[in-house]
Amino acid sequence: MHDQQDDRGIPFGVIASISILVLTAAGGGTWWAWRSQQSSPEVPVTTTPKSSQTIQPTTEKPSTKEKIQVYWLNDVDNQIVLIPSSIPLNNKTLNKGQILESAFEGLLAGPTNGTFTTTIPEGTKLRGVSLKSDGVHVDLSQEFTVGGGSSSMSGRLAQIVYTASSLDPNTQVWIEVDGKQLEVLGGEGLVLDQPLTRQDVDQNFPL
């Protein structure tokens, strides 16, 4: 007689219990991962916005007024001395020749400060001023040579030379009257060996 093999399988209850444990473990892992994400603080990600324009460095706006020096005379302890005085130039686009022209127009108009004086005769006009390779050329009207003694002549000569060299103290200055180079100044006969510099004035035509 053939013995029938016992084919008893795993009881259904055991299978159900195992399935529940697997599902519970899987659910627990999912729940733990979700809690971990909720409890971990989020790190904000910052991004720098791209600008379509390049930021230019700011620069200080330059002054709207430049200045040039003219030279007056003043009595200091009974000694006549040259006194520099600045006058404003409202137009900053002037070239050097135009700057000197403005300076001489102010000089020939006379001082506005009562403390200063000038020995340049009233009515003297500027016929032109120019910068050339050999120095500054100043052309004055005939009135520049009129009146006064030697000290007056030395004073006006110093005023012209110092004002003409205000942009460059070492520059050479040529003085003309009515378009001709001035060789002798005034009745005192100051002989001018041109061109003249500030050093020439100080040594040869003391105030």
PDB file of C-alpha atoms in Angstrom:
ATOM      1  CA  MET A   1       0.000   0.000   0.000  1.00  0.00           C
ATOM      2  CA  HIS A   2       1.483   3.348  -1.121  1.00  0.00           C
ATOM      3  CA  ASP A   3       1.857   5.767   1.755  1.00  0.00           C
ATOM      4  CA  GLN A   4       0.421   9.142   0.925  1.00  0.00           C
ATOM      5  CA  GLN A   5       3.056  11.931   1.487  1.00  0.00           C
ATOM      6  CA  ASP A   6       2.101  14.513   3.996  1.00  0.00           C
ATOM      7  CA  ASP A   7       1.808  17.689   1.933  1.00  0.00           C
ATOM      8  CA  ARG A   8       0.783  19.906   4.739  1.00  0.00           C
ATOM      9  CA  GLY A   9       1.700  23.484   3.858  1.00  0.00           C
ATOM     10  CA  ILE A  10       2.556  26.461   6.063  1.00  0.00           C
ATOM     11  CA  PRO A  11      -0.510  27.388   8.030  1.00  0.00           C
ATOM     12  CA  PHE A  12      -2.378  30.454   6.721  1.00  0.00           C
ATOM     13  CA  GLY A  13      -2.158  32.207  10.053  1.00  0.00           C
ATOM     14  CA  VAL A  14       1.627  32.149   9.987  1.00  0.00           C
ATOM     15  CA  ILE A  15       1.702  33.616   6.449  1.00  0.00           C
ATOM     16  CA  ALA A  16      -0.675  36.376   7.486  1.00  0.00           C
ATOM     17  CA  SER A  17       1.424  37.209  10.521  1.00  0.00           C
ATOM     18  CA  ILE A  18       4.606  37.480   8.440  1.00  0.00           C
ATOM     19  CA  SER A  19       2.886  39.695   5.869  1.00  0.00           C
ATOM     20  CA  ILE A  20       1.686  42.053   8.578  1.00  0.00           C
ATOM     21  CA  LEU A  21       5.206  42.321  10.018  1.00  0.00           C
ATOM     22  CA  VAL A  22       6.706  43.112   6.588  1.00  0.00           C
ATOM     23  CA  LEU A  23       4.124  45.776   5.871  1.00  0.00           C
ATOM     24  CA  THR A  24       4.541  47.260   9.319  1.00  0.00           C
ATOM     25  CA  ALA A  25       8.319  47.430   8.930  1.00  0.00           C
ATOM     26  CA  ALA A  26       8.038  49.000   5.494  1.00  0.00           C
ATOM     27  CA  GLY A  27       5.509  51.533   6.722  1.00  0.00           C
ATOM     28  CA  GLY A  28       7.639  52.331   9.735  1.00  0.00           C
ATOM     29  CA  GLY A  29      10.680  52.965   7.528  1.00  0.00           C
ATOM     30  CA  THR A  30       8.659  55.260   5.313  1.00  0.00           C
ATOM     31  CA  TRP A  31       7.249  57.115   8.325  1.00  0.00           C
ATOM     32  CA  TRP A  32      10.754  57.486   9.840  1.00  0.00           C
ATOM     33  CA  ALA A  33      12.160  58.864   6.578  1.00  0.00           C
ATOM     34  CA  TRP A  34       9.241  61.359   6.354  1.00  0.00           C
ATOM     35  CA  ARG A  35       9.781  62.488   9.972  1.00  0.00           C
ATOM     36  CA  SER A  36      13.490  62.903   9.346  1.00  0.00           C
ATOM     37  CA  GLN A  37      12.758  65.214   6.420  1.00  0.00           C
ATOM     38  CA  GLN A  38      10.254  67.193   8.472  1.00  0.00           C
ATOM     39  CA  SER A  39      12.562  67.592  11.457  1.00  0.00           C
ATOM     40  CA  SER A  40      15.689  68.525   9.468  1.00  0.00           C
ATOM     41  CA  PRO A  41      15.902  72.289   8.948  1.00  0.00           C
ATOM     42  CA  GLU A  42      15.910  73.381   5.363  1.00  0.00           C
ATOM     43  CA  VAL A  43      19.017  75.255   4.236  1.00  0.00           C
ATOM     44  CA  PRO A  44      17.952  78.208   2.147  1.00  0.00           C
ATOM     45  CA  VAL A  45      19.638  78.452  -1.219  1.00  0.00           C
ATOM     46  CA  THR A  46      20.542  81.971  -2.164  1.00  0.00           C
ATOM     47  CA  THR A  47      21.100  82.989  -5.718  1.00  0.00           C
ATOM     48  CA  THR A  48      22.652  86.178  -6.956  1.00  0.00           C
ATOM     49  CA  PRO A  49      20.482  87.858  -9.530  1.00  0.00           C
ATOM     50  CA  LYS A  50      22.242  88.642 -12.751  1.00  0.00           C
ATOM     51  CA  SER A  51      22.295  92.289 -13.665  1.00  0.00           C
ATOM     52  CA  SER A  52      22.080  93.366 -17.243  1.00  0.00           C
ATOM     53  CA  GLN A  53      24.023  96.540 -16.426  1.00  0.00           C
ATOM     54  CA  THR A  54      27.601  96.947 -15.227  1.00  0.00           C
ATOM     55  CA  ILE A  55      27.826  99.054 -12.089  1.00  0.00           C
ATOM     56  CA  GLN A  56      30.203 101.941 -12.689  1.00  0.00           C
ATOM     57  CA  PRO A  57      32.261 103.397  -9.828  1.00  0.00           C
ATOM     58  CA  THR A  58      31.036 106.769  -8.667  1.00  0.00           C
ATOM     59  CA  THR A  59      33.358 109.697  -9.114  1.00  0.00           C
ATOM     60  CA  GLU A  60      33.241 113.065  -7.429  1.00  0.00           C
ATOM     61  CA  LYS A  61      31.946 115.790  -9.670  1.00  0.00           C
ATOM     62  CA  PRO A  62      34.734 118.235 -10.383  1.00  0.00           C
ATOM     63  CA  SER A  63      34.494 121.813  -9.316  1.00  0.00           C
ATOM     64  CA  THR A  64      32.726 124.098 -11.785  1.00  0.00           C
ATOM     65  CA  LYS A  65      35.267 126.877 -11.215  1.00  0.00           C
ATOM     66  CA  GLU A  66      38.963 126.913 -12.030  1.00  0.00           C
ATOM     67  CA  LYS A  67      41.247 129.779 -11.078  1.00  0.00           C
ATOM     68  CA  ILE A  68      44.176 131.686 -12.534  1.00  0.00           C
ATOM     69  CA  GLN A  69      46.516 134.060 -10.749  1.00  0.00           C
ATOM     70  CA  VAL A  70      47.154 137.688 -11.622  1.00  0.00           C
ATOM     71  CA  TYR A  71      49.647 139.917  -9.852  1.00  0.00           C
ATOM     72  CA  TRP A  72      49.056 143.240  -8.118  1.00  0.00           C
ATOM     73  CA  LEU A  73      51.333 145.537  -6.144  1.00  0.00           C
ATOM     74  CA  ASN A  74      51.108 146.313  -2.453  1.00  0.00           C
ATOM     75  CA  ASP A  75      53.037 148.339   0.080  1.00  0.00           C
ATOM     76  CA  VAL A  76      54.312 146.037   2.829  1.00  0.00           C
ATOM     77  CA  ASP A  77      56.490 147.725   5.474  1.00  0.00           C
ATOM     78  CA  ASN A  78      57.347 150.547   3.046  1.00  0.00           C
ATOM     79  CA  GLN A  79      58.397 148.027   0.420  1.00  0.00           C
ATOM     80  CA  ILE A  80      56.489 147.489  -2.832  1.00  0.00           C
ATOM     81  CA  VAL A  81      55.908 143.788  -3.383  1.00  0.00           C
ATOM     82  CA  LEU A  82      54.053 141.633  -5.890  1.00  0.00           C
ATOM     83  CA  ILE A  83      50.873 140.032  -4.558  1.00  0.00           C
ATOM     84  CA  PRO A  84      49.233 137.094  -6.373  1.00  0.00           C
ATOM     85  CA  SER A  85      45.452 137.096  -6.532  1.00  0.00           C
ATOM     86  CA  SER A  86      43.248 134.323  -7.928  1.00  0.00           C
ATOM     87  CA  ILE A  87      40.395 135.088 -10.271  1.00  0.00           C
ATOM     88  CA  PRO A  88      37.760 132.449 -11.160  1.00  0.00           C
ATOM     89  CA  LEU A  89      37.345 130.973 -14.609  1.00  0.00           C
ATOM     90  CA  ASN A  90      33.748 129.867 -15.085  1.00  0.00           C
ATOM     91  CA  ASN A  91      34.370 128.140 -18.394  1.00  0.00           C
ATOM     92  CA  LYS A  92      36.415 124.945 -17.839  1.00  0.00           C
ATOM     93  CA  THR A  93      36.826 124.257 -21.574  1.00  0.00           C
ATOM     94  CA  LEU A  94      39.283 127.111 -22.066  1.00  0.00           C
ATOM     95  CA  ASN A  95      42.674 126.298 -23.526  1.00  0.00           C
ATOM     96  CA  LYS A  96      45.851 127.780 -22.072  1.00  0.00           C
ATOM     97  CA  GLY A  97      45.842 130.776 -24.408  1.00  0.00           C
ATOM     98  CA  GLN A  98      42.252 131.613 -23.504  1.00  0.00           C
ATOM     99  CA  ILE A  99      43.019 131.189 -19.798  1.00  0.00           C
ATOM    100  CA  LEU A 100      45.862 133.698 -20.032  1.00  0.00           C
ATOM    101  CA  GLU A 101      43.642 136.029 -22.037  1.00  0.00           C
ATOM    102  CA  SER A 102      41.069 135.952 -19.214  1.00  0.00           C
ATOM    103  CA  ALA A 103      43.856 136.612 -16.709  1.00  0.00           C
ATOM    104  CA  PHE A 104      45.065 139.696 -18.582  1.00  0.00           C
ATOM    105  CA  GLU A 105      41.568 141.029 -19.026  1.00  0.00           C
ATOM    106  CA  GLY A 106      41.197 140.860 -15.253  1.00  0.00           C
ATOM    107  CA  LEU A 107      44.630 142.428 -14.722  1.00  0.00           C
ATOM    108  CA  LEU A 108      44.000 145.357 -17.065  1.00  0.00           C
ATOM    109  CA  ALA A 109      40.587 145.991 -15.503  1.00  0.00           C
ATOM    110  CA  GLY A 110      42.364 146.834 -12.243  1.00  0.00           C
ATOM    111  CA  PRO A 111      42.130 145.427  -8.712  1.00  0.00           C
ATOM    112  CA  THR A 112      38.767 145.100  -6.985  1.00  0.00           C
ATOM    113  CA  ASN A 113      40.436 144.912  -3.572  1.00  0.00           C
ATOM    114  CA  GLY A 114      41.265 148.389  -2.295  1.00  0.00           C
ATOM    115  CA  THR A 115      44.376 147.051  -0.582  1.00  0.00           C
ATOM    116  CA  PHE A 116      46.080 146.306  -3.893  1.00  0.00           C
ATOM    117  CA  THR A 117      47.268 148.661  -6.573  1.00  0.00           C
ATOM    118  CA  THR A 118      48.609 148.570 -10.132  1.00  0.00           C
ATOM    119  CA  THR A 119      51.039 150.687 -12.115  1.00  0.00           C
ATOM    120  CA  ILE A 120      49.651 149.598 -15.480  1.00  0.00           C
ATOM    121  CA  PRO A 121      48.196 152.798 -16.973  1.00  0.00           C
ATOM    122  CA  GLU A 122      44.421 153.028 -17.213  1.00  0.00           C
ATOM    123  CA  GLY A 123      43.207 152.461 -20.750  1.00  0.00           C
ATOM    124  CA  THR A 124      45.837 149.828 -21.566  1.00  0.00           C
ATOM    125  CA  LYS A 125      44.231 147.205 -23.767  1.00  0.00           C
ATOM    126  CA  LEU A 126      45.137 143.627 -24.547  1.00  0.00           C
ATOM    127  CA  ARG A 127      45.637 143.207 -28.275  1.00  0.00           C
ATOM    128  CA  GLY A 128      46.404 139.516 -27.939  1.00  0.00           C
ATOM    129  CA  VAL A 129      48.157 136.788 -25.992  1.00  0.00           C
ATOM    130  CA  SER A 130      49.456 133.545 -27.432  1.00  0.00           C
ATOM    131  CA  LEU A 131      51.546 130.528 -26.468  1.00  0.00           C
ATOM    132  CA  LYS A 132      54.311 129.692 -28.905  1.00  0.00           C
ATOM    133  CA  SER A 133      57.254 127.327 -28.864  1.00  0.00           C
ATOM    134  CA  ASP A 134      59.529 130.094 -27.535  1.00  0.00           C
ATOM    135  CA  GLY A 135      57.196 131.251 -24.746  1.00  0.00           C
ATOM    136  CA  VAL A 136      54.186 133.475 -24.078  1.00  0.00           C
ATOM    137  CA  HIS A 137      53.676 136.525 -26.312  1.00  0.00           C
ATOM    138  CA  VAL A 138      51.683 139.439 -24.875  1.00  0.00           C
ATOM    139  CA  ASP A 139      50.635 142.254 -27.193  1.00  0.00           C
ATOM    140  CA  LEU A 140      49.482 145.468 -25.462  1.00  0.00           C
ATOM    141  CA  SER A 141      48.254 148.828 -26.661  1.00  0.00           C
ATOM    142  CA  GLN A 142      50.438 151.965 -26.682  1.00  0.00           C
ATOM    143  CA  GLU A 143      49.020 153.157 -23.344  1.00  0.00           C
ATOM    144  CA  PHE A 144      51.189 150.585 -21.559  1.00  0.00           C
ATOM    145  CA  THR A 145      54.303 152.742 -22.147  1.00  0.00           C
ATOM    146  CA  VAL A 146      52.826 156.042 -20.946  1.00  0.00           C
ATOM    147  CA  GLY A 147      53.599 157.905 -17.686  1.00  0.00           C
ATOM    148  CA  GLY A 148      55.381 157.122 -14.463  1.00  0.00           C
ATOM    149  CA  GLY A 149      58.997 156.866 -13.352  1.00  0.00           C
ATOM    150  CA  SER A 150      61.342 153.913 -13.142  1.00  0.00           C
ATOM    151  CA  SER A 151      59.577 152.292 -10.182  1.00  0.00           C
ATOM    152  CA  SER A 152      56.251 152.508 -11.991  1.00  0.00           C
ATOM    153  CA  MET A 153      57.808 150.969 -15.099  1.00  0.00           C
ATOM    154  CA  SER A 154      59.444 148.171 -13.096  1.00  0.00           C
ATOM    155  CA  GLY A 155      56.146 147.473 -11.322  1.00  0.00           C
ATOM    156  CA  ARG A 156      54.045 147.184 -14.490  1.00  0.00           C
ATOM    157  CA  LEU A 157      56.744 145.088 -16.149  1.00  0.00           C
ATOM    158  CA  ALA A 158      56.734 142.683 -13.199  1.00  0.00           C
ATOM    159  CA  GLN A 159      52.924 142.463 -13.257  1.00  0.00           C
ATOM    160  CA  ILE A 160      52.924 141.517 -16.930  1.00  0.00           C
ATOM    161  CA  VAL A 161      55.747 138.958 -16.721  1.00  0.00           C
ATOM    162  CA  TYR A 162      54.460 137.255 -13.562  1.00  0.00           C
ATOM    163  CA  THR A 163      50.864 137.079 -14.831  1.00  0.00           C
ATOM    164  CA  ALA A 164      51.997 135.753 -18.225  1.00  0.00           C
ATOM    165  CA  SER A 165      53.972 132.995 -16.463  1.00  0.00           C
ATOM    166  CA  SER A 166      51.216 132.066 -13.993  1.00  0.00           C
ATOM    167  CA  LEU A 167      50.664 128.692 -15.707  1.00  0.00           C
ATOM    168  CA  ASP A 168      54.391 127.929 -15.753  1.00  0.00           C
ATOM    169  CA  PRO A 169      56.706 130.008 -13.537  1.00  0.00           C
ATOM    170  CA  ASN A 170      59.691 129.110 -15.734  1.00  0.00           C
ATOM    171  CA  THR A 171      58.205 130.206 -19.028  1.00  0.00           C
ATOM    172  CA  GLN A 172      59.718 132.969 -21.173  1.00  0.00           C
ATOM    173  CA  VAL A 173      57.647 136.079 -21.828  1.00  0.00           C
ATOM    174  CA  TRP A 174      57.716 138.374 -24.848  1.00  0.00           C
ATOM    175  CA  ILE A 175      56.126 141.821 -24.541  1.00  0.00           C
ATOM    176  CA  GLU A 176      54.898 143.612 -27.640  1.00  0.00           C
ATOM    177  CA  VAL A 177      53.236 146.984 -28.097  1.00  0.00           C
ATOM    178  CA  ASP A 178      50.960 147.435 -31.103  1.00  0.00           C
ATOM    179  CA  GLY A 179      52.378 144.244 -32.602  1.00  0.00           C
ATOM    180  CA  LYS A 180      56.073 145.226 -32.275  1.00  0.00           C
ATOM    181  CA  GLN A 181      58.540 143.790 -29.783  1.00  0.00           C
ATOM    182  CA  LEU A 182      59.138 146.284 -26.984  1.00  0.00           C
ATOM    183  CA  GLU A 183      62.818 147.192 -26.651  1.00  0.00           C
ATOM    184  CA  VAL A 184      62.716 150.253 -24.375  1.00  0.00           C
ATOM    185  CA  LEU A 185      59.997 150.936 -21.814  1.00  0.00           C
ATOM    186  CA  GLY A 186      58.990 154.516 -20.954  1.00  0.00           C
ATOM    187  CA  GLY A 187      60.805 157.814 -20.690  1.00  0.00           C
ATOM    188  CA  GLU A 188      63.210 156.348 -18.128  1.00  0.00           C
ATOM    189  CA  GLY A 189      64.416 154.079 -20.885  1.00  0.00           C
ATOM    190  CA  LEU A 190      64.250 150.625 -19.282  1.00  0.00           C
ATOM    191  CA  VAL A 191      66.029 148.465 -21.849  1.00  0.00           C
ATOM    192  CA  LEU A 192      64.317 145.103 -22.257  1.00  0.00           C
ATOM    193  CA  ASP A 193      66.478 142.186 -23.327  1.00  0.00           C
ATOM    194  CA  GLN A 194      63.729 139.811 -24.374  1.00  0.00           C
ATOM    195  CA  PRO A 195      62.515 137.210 -23.707  1.00  0.00           C
ATOM    196  CA  LEU A 196      62.006 137.937 -20.012  1.00  0.00           C
ATOM    197  CA  THR A 197      61.565 135.527 -17.112  1.00  0.00           C
ATOM    198  CA  ARG A 198      60.620 136.030 -13.488  1.00  0.00           C
ATOM    199  CA  GLN A 199      64.275 135.702 -12.598  1.00  0.00           C
ATOM    200  CA  ASP A 200      65.185 138.477 -15.070  1.00  0.00           C
ATOM    201  CA  VAL A 201      62.622 140.793 -13.494  1.00  0.00           C
ATOM    202  CA  ASP A 202      63.792 140.078  -9.959  1.00  0.00           C
ATOM    203  CA  GLN A 203      67.459 140.669 -10.817  1.00  0.00           C
ATOM    204  CA  ASN A 204      67.270 143.549 -13.287  1.00  0.00           C
ATOM    205  CA  PHE A 205      64.102 145.438 -12.432  1.00  0.00           C
ATOM    206  CA  PRO A 206      63.732 145.482  -8.640  1.00  0.00           C
ATOM    207  CA  LEU A 207      60.597 147.114  -7.252  1.00  0.00           C
TER     208      LEU A 207
END
